[in-house]
């Protein structure tokens, strides 16, 4: 095993390539984006590039589609948290009991995570298609024709469908994290509870949740960052329109639209900066709430 | 003496050998077979079911055979994705060497930033090529850029839209071809009574509804409307509400069947080709598809132009159509690559290529073809519509320099079809887009 004191140079040397990639592909673009948000630029080399102050931000906040995208994002975040986290925790707990078929269910729940999002989106597009989709066909065949809908274009169901598909994809990932955390709880605690006659519900709420609190915090941060950067799923499900008429628009989609369709990299960068600020703030709050309190406890 | 003869012979032999070697080098330089190898990135936007796709492939194959030194990196994808790809490549300065586009606002900024090659020189250097184009073809709106002189796309095809209809279903409903809007509404009602979907429209793909909106707007205000809107002389709310309202009327009548906003373009075509829908307002390029062996309505398809409004007879022959796709070159091209790209451009826009596409009923050509070429009667009606039009123009936003206008028009048109917007709101959204980007 390498000793840091003796092998300092070698360790630093090995870290350099990763650090270089991180700086070039993550940190530099982020700061470049912030820089561009103060400029008026069409995103084409040779076109006008002038300082624009905070005007890009003012323009973005004046745009009703941006405000709609923020509302959508908030809904996306809340529904993702209240669906993914409890389901992942519950499944993780059930799988930790070592019941029959655990391996099968573990793989099944995790499967959507290893498939390409584009493939999954196309699959759901076929399931939810209004005129020939599987879901509507099933509903019709069991006499529930009245419940059939244009799931992906009807304003009342469209965005909810997208959120639930996203939850379906990712719940397996958080399940694995939480399962690992549950399995890490010392066995003697469970044995002691068994002797005290505690039932499953008590174990779940009094032991599991408090002891995997840190991992729940990690999952909250991961769910929020994943949700904020969701682009491909919505892009494919809406055939690249984020509509009809922008109803499924999210800030990342609007950033793409403003930059690449609207030739307005200033506006696009302002949106990405706002998303960055929002993401960092929310993550910091969660971190302070979960980890700091845990440390003080 | 012998020695000196030997010496002279040796010297002569050496001279002959050197001369031969040098002349061989010279030969190598002038040998036409030894031309520089080049690779061209070639990008187009055809779906594989598009009748143009097969002809395009044949033209490419012939070009490769005639130009073995040219390797073609072929990049083709459906139009919806291609629009995004094009914008992304303009922004990232990675445009292909030769590529199709629709001119107009979509490439305006790229033209302004000199990313596209100016092609006047290509025409001037080859007067025979220049002379084959139809009169006025270079004045097409999609080639004219506000404040910018020059030619940045070589015209490839003209398009126009009209109604395809199923003759059997019309007979069954006992209706005739409608000439006016009121007659069209009557036809829709009668077709609906027979249980047929009167009109297939793929409202999920915004361009389908936008084409209809534009065709209606031209029948109400003439093609000058596009120019006036682009120059901000008139507002959308004052000039386009009527056209949006007509779509509302059709939607509420059930003309487009259930959930038209969730029908995509391929399903739209399928509905018409399987006889589930009686009419389809579409582009001329699909004539060969509807008359192909895979079509269940082969031989039963007729054509009629967009009916006019009896209160606006002056715009009876104002038609949606004109210059459509153009071929552009990357301005970075030089030397042999530039020459090869120009050659390929001429293969598509030149006489031979245009004839091939016409034979396949895939385009309305941009060149004067004097040879007798048998064109499907259906395609010929589209050609005649454009030839006899009093005036014609492409998309309503074609002359607009604000790049988001076409997308916005498509979005609000779908929003209207999907009952998210009223006609007034759709027009207001268009004006808001202008206001936001002032």
XYZ file of C-alpha atoms in Angstrom:
735
model
C 0.000 0.000 0.000
C 1.227 3.485 -0.854
C 2.191 5.650 2.059
C 1.292 9.290 1.458
C 4.334 10.689 3.242
C 6.803 8.559 1.317
C 5.037 8.458 -2.032
C 3.636 12.003 -2.155
C 5.038 12.734 -5.608
C 3.790 9.487 -7.161
C 0.307 9.960 -5.730
C 0.127 13.536 -6.993
C 1.401 12.396 -10.374
C -1.319 9.755 -10.624
C -3.971 12.308 -9.683
C -2.859 14.839 -12.288
C -4.618 13.371 -15.372
C -7.958 13.173 -13.575
C -7.473 16.662 -12.204
C -6.614 17.985 -15.671
C -9.777 16.435 -17.126
C -11.847 17.786 -14.258
C -10.458 21.286 -14.652
C -10.781 21.342 -18.447
C -14.157 19.652 -18.819
C -15.990 20.685 -15.644
C -14.518 23.731 -13.946
C -13.444 25.737 -16.994
C -16.790 25.376 -18.875
C -18.687 26.312 -15.710
C -16.694 29.516 -15.273
C -16.767 30.204 -19.000
C -20.567 29.897 -18.849
C -20.738 32.413 -16.007
C -18.469 34.753 -17.987
C -20.607 34.444 -21.140
C -23.762 35.239 -19.195
C -22.577 38.841 -18.970
C -22.045 39.152 -22.724
C -24.260 39.458 -25.748
C -23.100 36.764 -28.140
C -24.787 34.704 -30.820
C -22.484 31.757 -30.256
C -20.846 32.015 -33.657
C -17.170 32.861 -33.977
C -16.802 36.219 -35.697
C -20.188 37.506 -34.569
C -20.602 40.495 -32.254
C -19.315 39.933 -28.694
C -20.099 42.761 -26.325
C -20.459 43.308 -22.592
C -24.132 43.221 -21.674
C -24.057 43.484 -17.880
C -26.997 41.838 -16.167
C -29.292 42.281 -19.168
C -29.230 38.583 -20.065
C -30.610 37.836 -16.604
C -33.304 40.506 -16.918
C -34.305 39.125 -20.321
C -34.478 35.590 -18.994
C -36.714 36.575 -16.075
C -38.996 38.495 -18.452
C -39.513 35.359 -20.554
C -42.738 33.533 -19.563
C -41.313 30.262 -20.874
C -38.442 30.530 -18.373
C -40.891 31.064 -15.521
C -42.869 28.053 -16.741
C -39.661 26.011 -16.876
C -38.867 26.969 -13.255
C -42.346 25.907 -12.152
C -41.862 22.619 -14.005
C -38.468 22.105 -12.390
C -39.838 22.656 -8.899
C -42.587 20.143 -9.574
C -40.026 17.758 -11.025
C -37.825 18.067 -7.919
C -40.614 17.628 -5.398
C -42.305 14.686 -7.130
C -38.937 13.008 -7.776
C -38.025 13.281 -4.094
C -41.336 12.041 -2.784
C -41.484 9.139 -5.194
C -37.882 7.987 -5.585
C -36.613 8.256 -2.022
C -39.372 6.418 -0.097
C -39.714 3.739 -2.774
C -35.953 3.189 -2.934
C -35.724 3.023 0.869
C -38.633 0.628 1.165
C -37.351 -1.688 -1.564
C -33.844 -1.486 -0.107
C -35.206 -2.482 3.307
C -37.258 -5.382 1.904
C -34.261 -6.652 -0.050
C -32.078 -6.420 3.041
C -34.322 -8.979 4.777
C -32.855 -11.666 2.541
C -36.197 -13.010 1.360
C -36.506 -15.516 -1.485
C -35.783 -14.052 -4.949
C -33.805 -11.075 -3.575
C -31.154 -11.341 -6.294
C -33.761 -11.358 -9.051
C -35.527 -8.278 -7.700
C -32.231 -6.476 -7.096
C -31.283 -6.914 -10.765
C -34.787 -6.131 -12.018
C -35.064 -2.855 -10.129
C -31.589 -1.789 -11.192
C -32.037 -2.760 -14.854
C -33.444 0.571 -16.165
C -30.305 2.297 -14.869
C -28.007 0.342 -17.152
C -30.099 0.849 -20.272
C -29.618 3.887 -22.482
C -31.986 6.733 -21.627
C -32.723 7.184 -25.333
C -33.768 3.542 -25.677
C -35.924 3.752 -22.564
C -37.519 6.980 -23.774
C -38.384 5.410 -27.116
C -39.826 2.412 -25.309
C -42.075 4.620 -23.153
C -43.012 6.681 -26.168
C -44.423 3.543 -27.743
C -46.182 2.512 -24.528
C -47.791 5.937 -24.050
C -48.595 6.785 -27.682
C -52.171 8.014 -27.942
C -53.255 6.199 -31.081
C -51.362 2.935 -31.018
C -49.754 2.836 -27.569
C -49.706 -0.235 -25.368
C -51.238 1.479 -22.336
C -54.266 2.771 -24.228
C -54.691 -0.595 -25.938
C -54.725 -2.366 -22.563
C -57.196 0.153 -21.135
C -59.453 -0.272 -24.157
C -59.278 -4.059 -24.042
C -60.402 -4.148 -20.393
C -63.289 -1.790 -21.064
C -61.690 1.342 -19.618
C -61.702 3.298 -22.854
C -62.791 6.384 -20.961
C -59.415 6.483 -19.223
C -57.380 6.495 -22.430
C -55.456 9.686 -23.024
C -52.842 11.290 -25.192
C -50.444 10.798 -22.267
C -47.517 12.689 -23.715
C -49.360 15.608 -25.314
C -52.308 16.190 -23.007
C -51.277 19.122 -20.755
C -52.849 17.420 -17.723
C -50.731 14.255 -17.979
C -47.732 15.080 -20.104
C -45.238 16.391 -17.548
C -46.391 13.995 -14.829
C -45.739 11.098 -17.198
C -42.208 12.348 -17.782
C -41.546 12.724 -14.042
C -42.770 9.219 -13.292
C -40.727 7.676 -16.098
C -37.659 9.458 -14.714
C -38.421 8.088 -11.237
C -38.885 4.585 -12.652
C -35.443 4.777 -14.275
C -33.560 6.011 -11.224
C -35.239 4.376 -8.257
C -33.045 1.277 -8.654
C -29.884 3.340 -8.319
C -30.919 4.851 -4.977
C -32.169 1.451 -3.875
C -28.651 0.041 -4.276
C -27.092 2.911 -2.291
C -29.613 2.601 0.533
C -29.454 -1.201 0.543
C -25.691 -0.987 1.017
C -26.224 1.442 3.898
C -28.814 -0.816 5.546
C -26.580 -3.866 5.195
C -23.830 -1.835 6.869
C -25.840 -1.525 10.102
C -24.333 -3.859 12.748
C -26.283 -7.097 13.039
C -26.329 -7.015 16.861
C -28.651 -3.974 16.823
C -31.268 -6.011 14.944
C -30.722 -8.974 17.278
C -31.258 -6.765 20.323
C -34.457 -5.384 18.824
C -35.675 -8.863 18.050
C -35.206 -9.801 21.729
C -37.156 -6.683 22.709
C -39.962 -7.867 20.390
C -39.834 -4.901 17.989
C -41.785 -5.409 14.741
C -40.711 -4.517 11.197
C -42.361 -1.078 11.248
C -40.533 -0.100 14.424
C -37.227 -1.353 13.018
C -37.773 0.624 9.832
C -38.655 3.935 11.463
C -36.653 3.794 14.685
C -33.485 2.120 13.487
C -33.121 2.023 9.714
C -34.047 5.614 8.925
C -31.917 7.266 11.660
C -28.918 5.057 10.920
C -28.925 5.574 7.151
C -29.689 9.285 7.503
C -26.377 10.272 5.914
C -26.992 8.096 2.906
C -30.503 9.528 2.586
C -28.835 12.954 2.465
C -26.516 11.774 -0.291
C -29.516 10.407 -2.207
C -31.400 13.709 -1.831
C -28.474 15.619 -3.326
C -28.085 13.065 -6.130
C -31.816 13.050 -6.939
C -31.853 16.831 -7.120
C -28.776 17.149 -9.311
C -29.984 14.388 -11.614
C -33.408 16.012 -11.893
C -31.999 19.453 -12.594
C -29.892 18.206 -15.476
C -32.506 15.922 -17.077
C -32.515 16.722 -20.765
C -32.269 13.595 -22.924
C -35.368 11.911 -21.516
C -37.616 14.920 -22.168
C -35.967 15.613 -25.511
C -36.712 12.142 -26.843
C -40.179 11.813 -25.310
C -41.266 15.142 -26.819
C -39.466 14.593 -30.151
C -37.123 17.468 -29.357
C -39.843 20.071 -28.856
C -40.210 20.103 -25.041
C -43.840 20.683 -25.882
C -46.461 20.745 -27.222
C -46.028 24.492 -26.976
C -43.342 24.335 -24.272
C -45.511 22.630 -21.612
C -42.671 20.250 -20.775
C -39.954 22.857 -20.809
C -37.266 22.784 -18.095
C -34.397 25.263 -17.604
C -31.810 22.969 -19.187
C -34.015 22.490 -22.243
C -34.589 26.212 -22.505
C -30.851 26.835 -22.183
C -30.297 24.566 -25.183
C -33.140 26.212 -27.126
C -31.942 29.763 -26.440
C -28.325 28.943 -27.255
C -28.606 26.713 -30.263
C -31.978 27.485 -31.828
C -32.245 31.133 -30.829
C -28.570 31.974 -31.438
C -28.466 33.622 -28.012
C -25.593 32.215 -25.979
C -25.833 35.114 -23.530
C -29.357 34.138 -22.487
C -28.466 30.439 -22.540
C -25.443 31.014 -20.289
C -27.533 33.110 -17.902
C -29.973 30.205 -17.546
C -27.161 27.708 -16.942
C -25.640 30.031 -14.328
C -28.977 30.298 -12.544
C -29.323 26.515 -12.562
C -25.781 26.231 -11.174
C -26.493 28.708 -8.371
C -29.776 26.976 -7.561
C -28.126 23.547 -7.520
C -25.223 24.619 -5.319
C -27.547 26.397 -2.877
C -29.944 23.490 -2.531
C -27.083 20.994 -2.155
C -25.455 23.190 0.489
C -28.700 23.418 2.450
C -29.206 19.651 2.343
C -25.584 19.078 3.308
C -25.784 21.422 6.264
C -29.131 20.058 7.377
C -28.245 16.365 7.146
C -24.519 16.100 7.710
C -23.930 18.906 10.199
C -26.818 17.815 12.406
C -25.525 14.271 12.217
C -22.063 15.393 13.286
C -23.450 17.388 16.199
C -25.632 14.403 17.207
C 40.035 5.814 -79.846
C 38.036 2.822 -78.638
C 38.410 4.068 -75.115
C 37.093 7.509 -75.978
C 34.122 5.966 -77.854
C 33.375 3.860 -74.793
C 33.568 6.986 -72.666
C 31.188 8.891 -74.941
C 28.743 5.960 -75.002
C 28.842 5.742 -71.190
C 28.209 9.473 -70.864
C 25.354 9.230 -73.369
C 23.848 6.290 -71.481
C 24.009 8.207 -68.211
C 22.397 11.245 -69.860
C 19.654 9.080 -71.382
C 19.040 7.409 -68.038
C 18.759 10.737 -66.186
C 16.555 12.173 -68.905
C 14.300 9.145 -68.636
C 14.132 9.406 -64.854
C 13.438 13.149 -64.953
C 10.787 12.757 -67.641
C 9.170 10.016 -65.538
C 8.900 12.468 -62.660
C 7.446 14.982 -65.094
C 4.964 12.414 -66.339
C 3.874 11.731 -62.797
C 3.087 15.386 -62.282
C 0.933 15.711 -65.355
C -0.785 12.348 -65.087
C -4.499 13.110 -64.686
C -5.072 9.786 -62.927
C -2.811 10.851 -60.045
C -5.070 13.437 -58.443
C -5.118 14.430 -54.816
C -7.278 12.315 -52.517
C -9.932 14.266 -50.678
C -12.588 13.517 -48.105
C -15.883 15.376 -48.057
C -18.296 15.585 -45.147
C -21.704 15.564 -46.781
C -24.853 16.153 -44.699
C -28.514 15.886 -45.704
C -31.902 15.701 -44.038
C -33.978 12.993 -45.712
C -35.986 10.342 -43.950
C -35.457 6.940 -45.483
C -39.069 6.855 -46.743
C -38.599 10.161 -48.542
C -38.662 9.594 -52.312
C -35.641 11.898 -52.594
C -33.552 9.583 -50.428
C -33.131 6.805 -53.006
C -32.267 9.256 -55.807
C -29.821 11.054 -53.544
C -28.065 7.748 -52.858
C -27.917 6.937 -56.571
C -26.409 10.349 -57.367
C -23.817 9.842 -54.630
C -22.900 6.393 -55.948
C -22.431 7.758 -59.464
C -20.339 10.620 -58.139
C -18.091 8.217 -56.232
C -17.628 6.118 -59.372
C -16.750 9.158 -61.478
C -14.473 10.597 -58.790
C -12.559 7.729 -57.194
C -10.256 10.167 -55.424
C -13.159 11.530 -53.364
C -14.250 9.795 -50.190
C -17.650 10.863 -48.946
C -18.495 10.853 -45.274
C -22.236 10.584 -45.552
C -24.293 12.091 -42.703
C -28.034 11.827 -43.157
C -30.850 12.162 -40.639
C -34.533 13.081 -40.494
C -35.328 16.789 -40.890
C -36.431 17.424 -37.287
C -33.077 16.304 -35.888
C -31.207 17.837 -38.799
C -32.426 21.339 -37.926
C -30.940 20.947 -34.433
C -27.728 19.472 -35.781
C -27.332 22.302 -38.246
C -27.761 24.988 -35.576
C -25.363 23.192 -33.255
C -22.742 22.861 -35.965
C -23.060 26.508 -36.889
C -22.500 27.460 -33.244
C -19.600 25.072 -32.764
C -18.074 25.990 -36.139
C -18.033 22.379 -37.305
C -20.232 22.705 -40.391
C -19.934 19.878 -42.919
C -18.100 20.573 -46.183
C -21.314 20.389 -48.205
C -24.781 20.329 -46.701
C -28.444 20.905 -47.368
C -30.349 23.675 -45.625
C -33.402 25.832 -46.110
C -31.656 29.197 -46.241
C -33.461 32.062 -44.524
C -33.240 32.913 -40.841
C -31.869 29.526 -39.867
C -28.508 30.249 -41.492
C -28.665 34.048 -41.377
C -26.149 34.400 -38.537
C -23.820 31.859 -40.136
C -23.921 33.794 -43.402
C -23.283 37.025 -41.525
C -20.291 35.449 -39.771
C -19.000 34.220 -43.158
C -19.264 30.517 -42.285
C -20.906 29.719 -45.634
C -19.088 30.034 -48.920
C -20.208 32.805 -51.270
C -21.153 31.012 -54.491
C -21.401 33.797 -57.097
C -17.916 32.879 -58.285
C -19.008 29.273 -58.842
C -21.763 30.494 -61.154
C -19.610 33.077 -62.937
C -16.834 30.565 -63.639
C -19.281 28.151 -65.251
C -21.725 30.122 -67.370
C -23.246 26.943 -68.830
C -24.197 25.855 -65.296
C -25.458 29.336 -64.457
C -27.663 29.397 -67.536
C -29.702 26.300 -66.699
C -31.580 27.778 -63.738
C -35.164 29.016 -63.976
C -35.648 32.761 -64.244
C -35.928 34.349 -60.834
C -34.738 31.211 -59.043
C -31.916 33.114 -57.344
C -34.360 35.750 -56.100
C -36.178 33.202 -53.967
C -36.841 34.546 -50.452
C -34.821 31.861 -48.705
C -31.702 32.990 -50.570
C -32.115 36.701 -49.861
C -30.523 37.926 -46.658
C -31.242 41.332 -45.234
C -28.153 43.594 -45.498
C -26.019 40.827 -47.016
C -25.117 40.642 -50.681
C -24.218 37.419 -52.455
C -25.327 33.843 -52.938
C -24.870 31.415 -50.052
C -26.894 28.446 -51.208
C -27.356 26.803 -54.591
C -31.061 26.155 -55.261
C -31.890 22.469 -55.267
C -35.661 22.230 -55.370
C -38.917 24.089 -55.323
C -41.830 22.892 -53.289
C -45.501 23.574 -53.036
C -48.303 22.157 -50.951
C -51.804 21.073 -51.802
C -54.441 18.533 -50.901
C -54.082 14.860 -51.676
C -57.453 13.173 -51.455
C -58.807 9.646 -51.569
C -61.193 9.479 -54.545
C -63.033 6.426 -53.212
C -63.747 8.046 -49.853
C -64.915 11.234 -51.555
C -67.276 9.181 -53.740
C -68.547 7.279 -50.720
C -69.361 10.553 -48.976
C -70.837 11.969 -52.185
C -68.639 15.046 -52.178
C -66.833 16.952 -54.887
C -63.485 18.738 -54.789
C -63.995 21.928 -52.756
C -63.035 25.228 -54.354
C -63.836 27.594 -51.504
C -63.374 27.465 -47.744
C -67.112 27.004 -47.151
C -67.153 24.067 -49.536
C -64.184 22.579 -47.709
C -66.029 22.789 -44.393
C -68.992 21.063 -46.024
C -66.729 18.281 -47.333
C -65.238 17.808 -43.862
C -68.700 17.467 -42.307
C -69.887 14.963 -44.888
C -66.732 12.871 -44.657
C -67.064 12.812 -40.897
C -70.637 11.563 -41.218
C -69.346 8.498 -43.079
C -67.118 7.618 -40.116
C -63.913 8.521 -41.917
C -61.276 10.823 -40.459
C -61.649 13.723 -42.914
C -58.083 15.039 -42.782
C -54.868 13.450 -41.532
C -52.499 15.883 -39.863
C -49.405 15.080 -37.809
C -49.813 17.805 -35.223
C -47.004 16.438 -33.079
C -44.559 17.681 -35.698
C -45.018 21.429 -35.587
C -44.182 22.004 -39.234
C -47.277 20.113 -40.322
C -49.639 22.588 -38.676
C -47.422 25.548 -39.515
C -47.556 24.738 -43.254
C -51.344 24.750 -43.041
C -51.412 28.027 -41.109
C -49.110 29.680 -43.634
C -51.106 28.454 -46.633
C -54.289 29.828 -45.030
C -52.625 33.145 -44.191
C -51.508 33.608 -47.817
C -55.061 32.984 -49.032
C -56.212 35.768 -46.697
C -53.509 38.394 -47.033
C -51.316 37.342 -49.945
C -47.676 36.352 -49.788
C -46.540 39.904 -49.018
C -47.664 39.261 -45.462
C -44.407 37.444 -44.703
C -42.364 40.427 -45.839
C -44.522 42.875 -43.860
C -44.248 40.795 -40.703
C -40.480 40.478 -41.106
C -40.132 44.246 -41.523
C -42.429 44.728 -38.482
C -44.858 46.803 -40.561
C -47.741 44.733 -39.234
C -48.348 42.685 -36.117
C -49.205 39.018 -35.926
C -52.177 39.816 -33.742
C -53.640 42.012 -36.504
C -52.963 39.697 -39.420
C -52.803 36.056 -38.400
C -55.663 35.554 -35.917
C -57.999 34.710 -38.815
C -55.758 31.950 -40.114
C -55.378 30.477 -36.622
C -59.170 30.685 -36.175
C -59.711 28.596 -39.295
C -57.538 25.851 -37.804
C -59.562 26.152 -34.595
C -62.757 25.696 -36.617
C -61.408 22.584 -38.312
C -60.170 21.193 -34.996
C -63.528 21.752 -33.300
C -65.336 20.141 -36.221
C -63.246 17.026 -35.623
C -61.662 17.334 -39.058
C -58.357 15.915 -37.839
C -59.705 12.996 -35.810
C -58.986 12.357 -32.118
C -55.793 13.723 -30.524
C -54.259 15.282 -33.656
C -51.460 16.821 -31.550
C -50.218 13.355 -30.658
C -50.059 12.169 -34.267
C -46.611 12.402 -35.813
C -45.823 12.827 -39.478
C -45.281 9.146 -40.224
C -48.582 8.217 -38.599
C -50.255 11.017 -40.567
C -48.975 9.524 -43.818
C -49.925 6.058 -42.678
C -53.490 7.171 -41.899
C -53.860 8.533 -45.413
C -52.107 5.661 -47.172
C -54.215 3.031 -45.421
C -57.461 4.786 -46.293
C -58.261 5.771 -42.695
C -58.197 9.452 -43.594
C -59.674 11.037 -46.697
C -57.435 14.093 -47.169
C -53.881 15.135 -46.534
C -52.549 18.664 -46.978
C -48.936 18.040 -47.834
C -45.953 18.762 -50.037
C -45.513 17.687 -53.642
C -42.582 15.453 -52.714
C -44.875 12.720 -51.438
C -46.690 11.994 -54.696
C -44.503 8.996 -55.498
C -44.940 7.624 -51.965
C -48.727 7.742 -52.199
C -48.604 6.152 -55.639
C -46.054 3.505 -54.648
C -46.756 -0.215 -54.355
C -46.730 0.018 -50.564
C -49.627 2.444 -50.657
C -53.077 0.922 -50.204
C -54.585 3.869 -52.056
C -52.414 3.611 -55.156
C -54.363 4.845 -58.172
C -57.070 6.401 -56.014
C -55.282 9.614 -55.093
C -56.320 12.972 -56.479
C -55.113 16.544 -56.004
C -56.784 19.877 -55.349
C -55.305 23.207 -54.335
C -55.956 24.937 -51.004
C -59.490 26.371 -51.367
C -59.735 30.147 -51.367
C -61.899 32.460 -49.313
C -64.789 33.820 -51.355
C -64.471 37.145 -49.517
C -60.811 37.341 -50.618
C -60.856 36.400 -54.323
C -57.789 38.564 -54.978
C -55.635 35.962 -53.181
C -57.162 32.942 -54.900
C -53.856 32.161 -56.612
C -51.516 33.112 -53.777
C -49.730 29.879 -53.131
C -47.555 28.426 -50.404
C -44.414 27.273 -52.193
C -41.211 28.297 -53.916
C -37.510 27.781 -53.338
C -36.938 25.238 -50.634
C -33.756 23.268 -50.077
C -30.396 24.675 -51.091
C -26.890 23.235 -51.071
C -24.263 25.249 -49.214
C -20.527 24.854 -48.817
C -18.328 25.479 -45.814
C -16.358 28.694 -46.335
C -13.196 27.026 -45.002
C -12.858 24.801 -48.077
C -9.826 25.322 -50.277
C -7.959 23.612 -53.106
C -8.935 20.110 -54.160
C -11.543 19.740 -51.396
C -13.290 22.898 -52.572
C -13.210 21.686 -56.168
C -14.655 18.312 -55.187
C -17.397 19.943 -53.120
C -18.363 22.202 -56.040
C -18.464 19.153 -58.306
C -20.773 17.370 -55.864
C -22.971 20.450 -55.555
C -23.318 20.525 -59.335
C -24.184 16.821 -59.346
C -27.308 17.656 -57.351
C -28.222 21.123 -58.598
C -27.063 20.621 -62.188
C -29.113 19.372 -65.107
C -28.326 15.636 -64.779
C -29.108 15.466 -61.087
C -32.291 17.495 -61.432
C -33.537 15.191 -64.204
C -32.942 12.140 -62.009
C -34.940 13.653 -59.156
C -37.715 14.711 -61.509
C -37.924 11.226 -63.051
C -38.522 9.892 -59.535
C -41.247 12.524 -59.020
C -39.236 13.719 -56.051
C -38.851 17.430 -56.779
C -40.112 20.435 -58.671
C -36.863 21.314 -60.434
C -34.974 24.600 -60.222
C -33.640 24.282 -63.767
C -35.224 24.596 -67.226
C -35.701 21.011 -68.395
C -36.651 20.920 -72.040
C -36.493 17.114 -72.486
C -39.734 15.219 -72.311
C -39.760 13.500 -68.950
C -42.757 11.468 -67.898
C -43.932 12.810 -64.603
C -46.787 11.316 -62.592
C -50.028 13.211 -63.338
C -50.347 13.925 -59.617
C -46.890 15.488 -59.457
C -47.623 17.422 -62.634
C -50.593 19.078 -60.936
C -48.323 20.372 -58.201
C -45.847 21.609 -60.811
C -48.698 23.371 -62.626
C -49.988 24.918 -59.419
C -46.647 26.589 -58.836
C -46.210 27.556 -62.489
C -49.666 29.160 -62.640
C -49.573 30.864 -59.247
C -50.070 34.627 -59.251
C -47.564 34.793 -56.418
C -45.904 32.292 -54.138
C -43.751 32.251 -51.029
C -42.351 29.768 -48.538
C -42.733 29.826 -44.769
C -44.370 32.896 -43.280
C -41.235 33.554 -41.222
C -38.845 32.947 -44.121
C -37.672 36.552 -44.338
C -37.503 37.098 -40.597
C -34.034 37.655 -39.190
C -35.070 36.507 -35.719
C -34.048 32.838 -35.786
C -36.640 31.600 -33.284
C -39.667 32.806 -35.245
C -40.142 29.667 -37.324
C -39.926 27.477 -34.223
C -42.265 29.765 -32.347
C -44.817 29.644 -35.160
C -44.621 25.860 -35.116
C -44.974 25.758 -31.326
C -48.022 28.013 -31.179
C -49.650 26.217 -34.103
C -49.357 22.922 -32.228
C -50.488 24.666 -29.032
C -53.602 25.797 -30.863
C -54.314 22.346 -32.223
C -53.801 20.914 -28.729
C -56.293 23.417 -27.241
C -53.582 25.041 -25.124
C -53.996 28.369 -26.898
C -56.796 30.265 -28.557
C -56.279 31.869 -31.962
C -55.757 35.274 -30.317
C -53.273 33.863 -27.815
C -51.317 32.124 -30.585
C -50.924 35.406 -32.467
C -50.068 37.280 -29.254
C -47.340 34.737 -28.481
C -45.750 35.521 -31.834
C -45.697 39.243 -31.095
C -44.366 38.551 -27.590
C -41.450 36.625 -29.083
C -40.526 39.693 -31.132
C -40.918 41.919 -28.089
C -38.710 39.653 -25.960
C -35.905 39.718 -28.522
C -35.919 43.406 -29.335
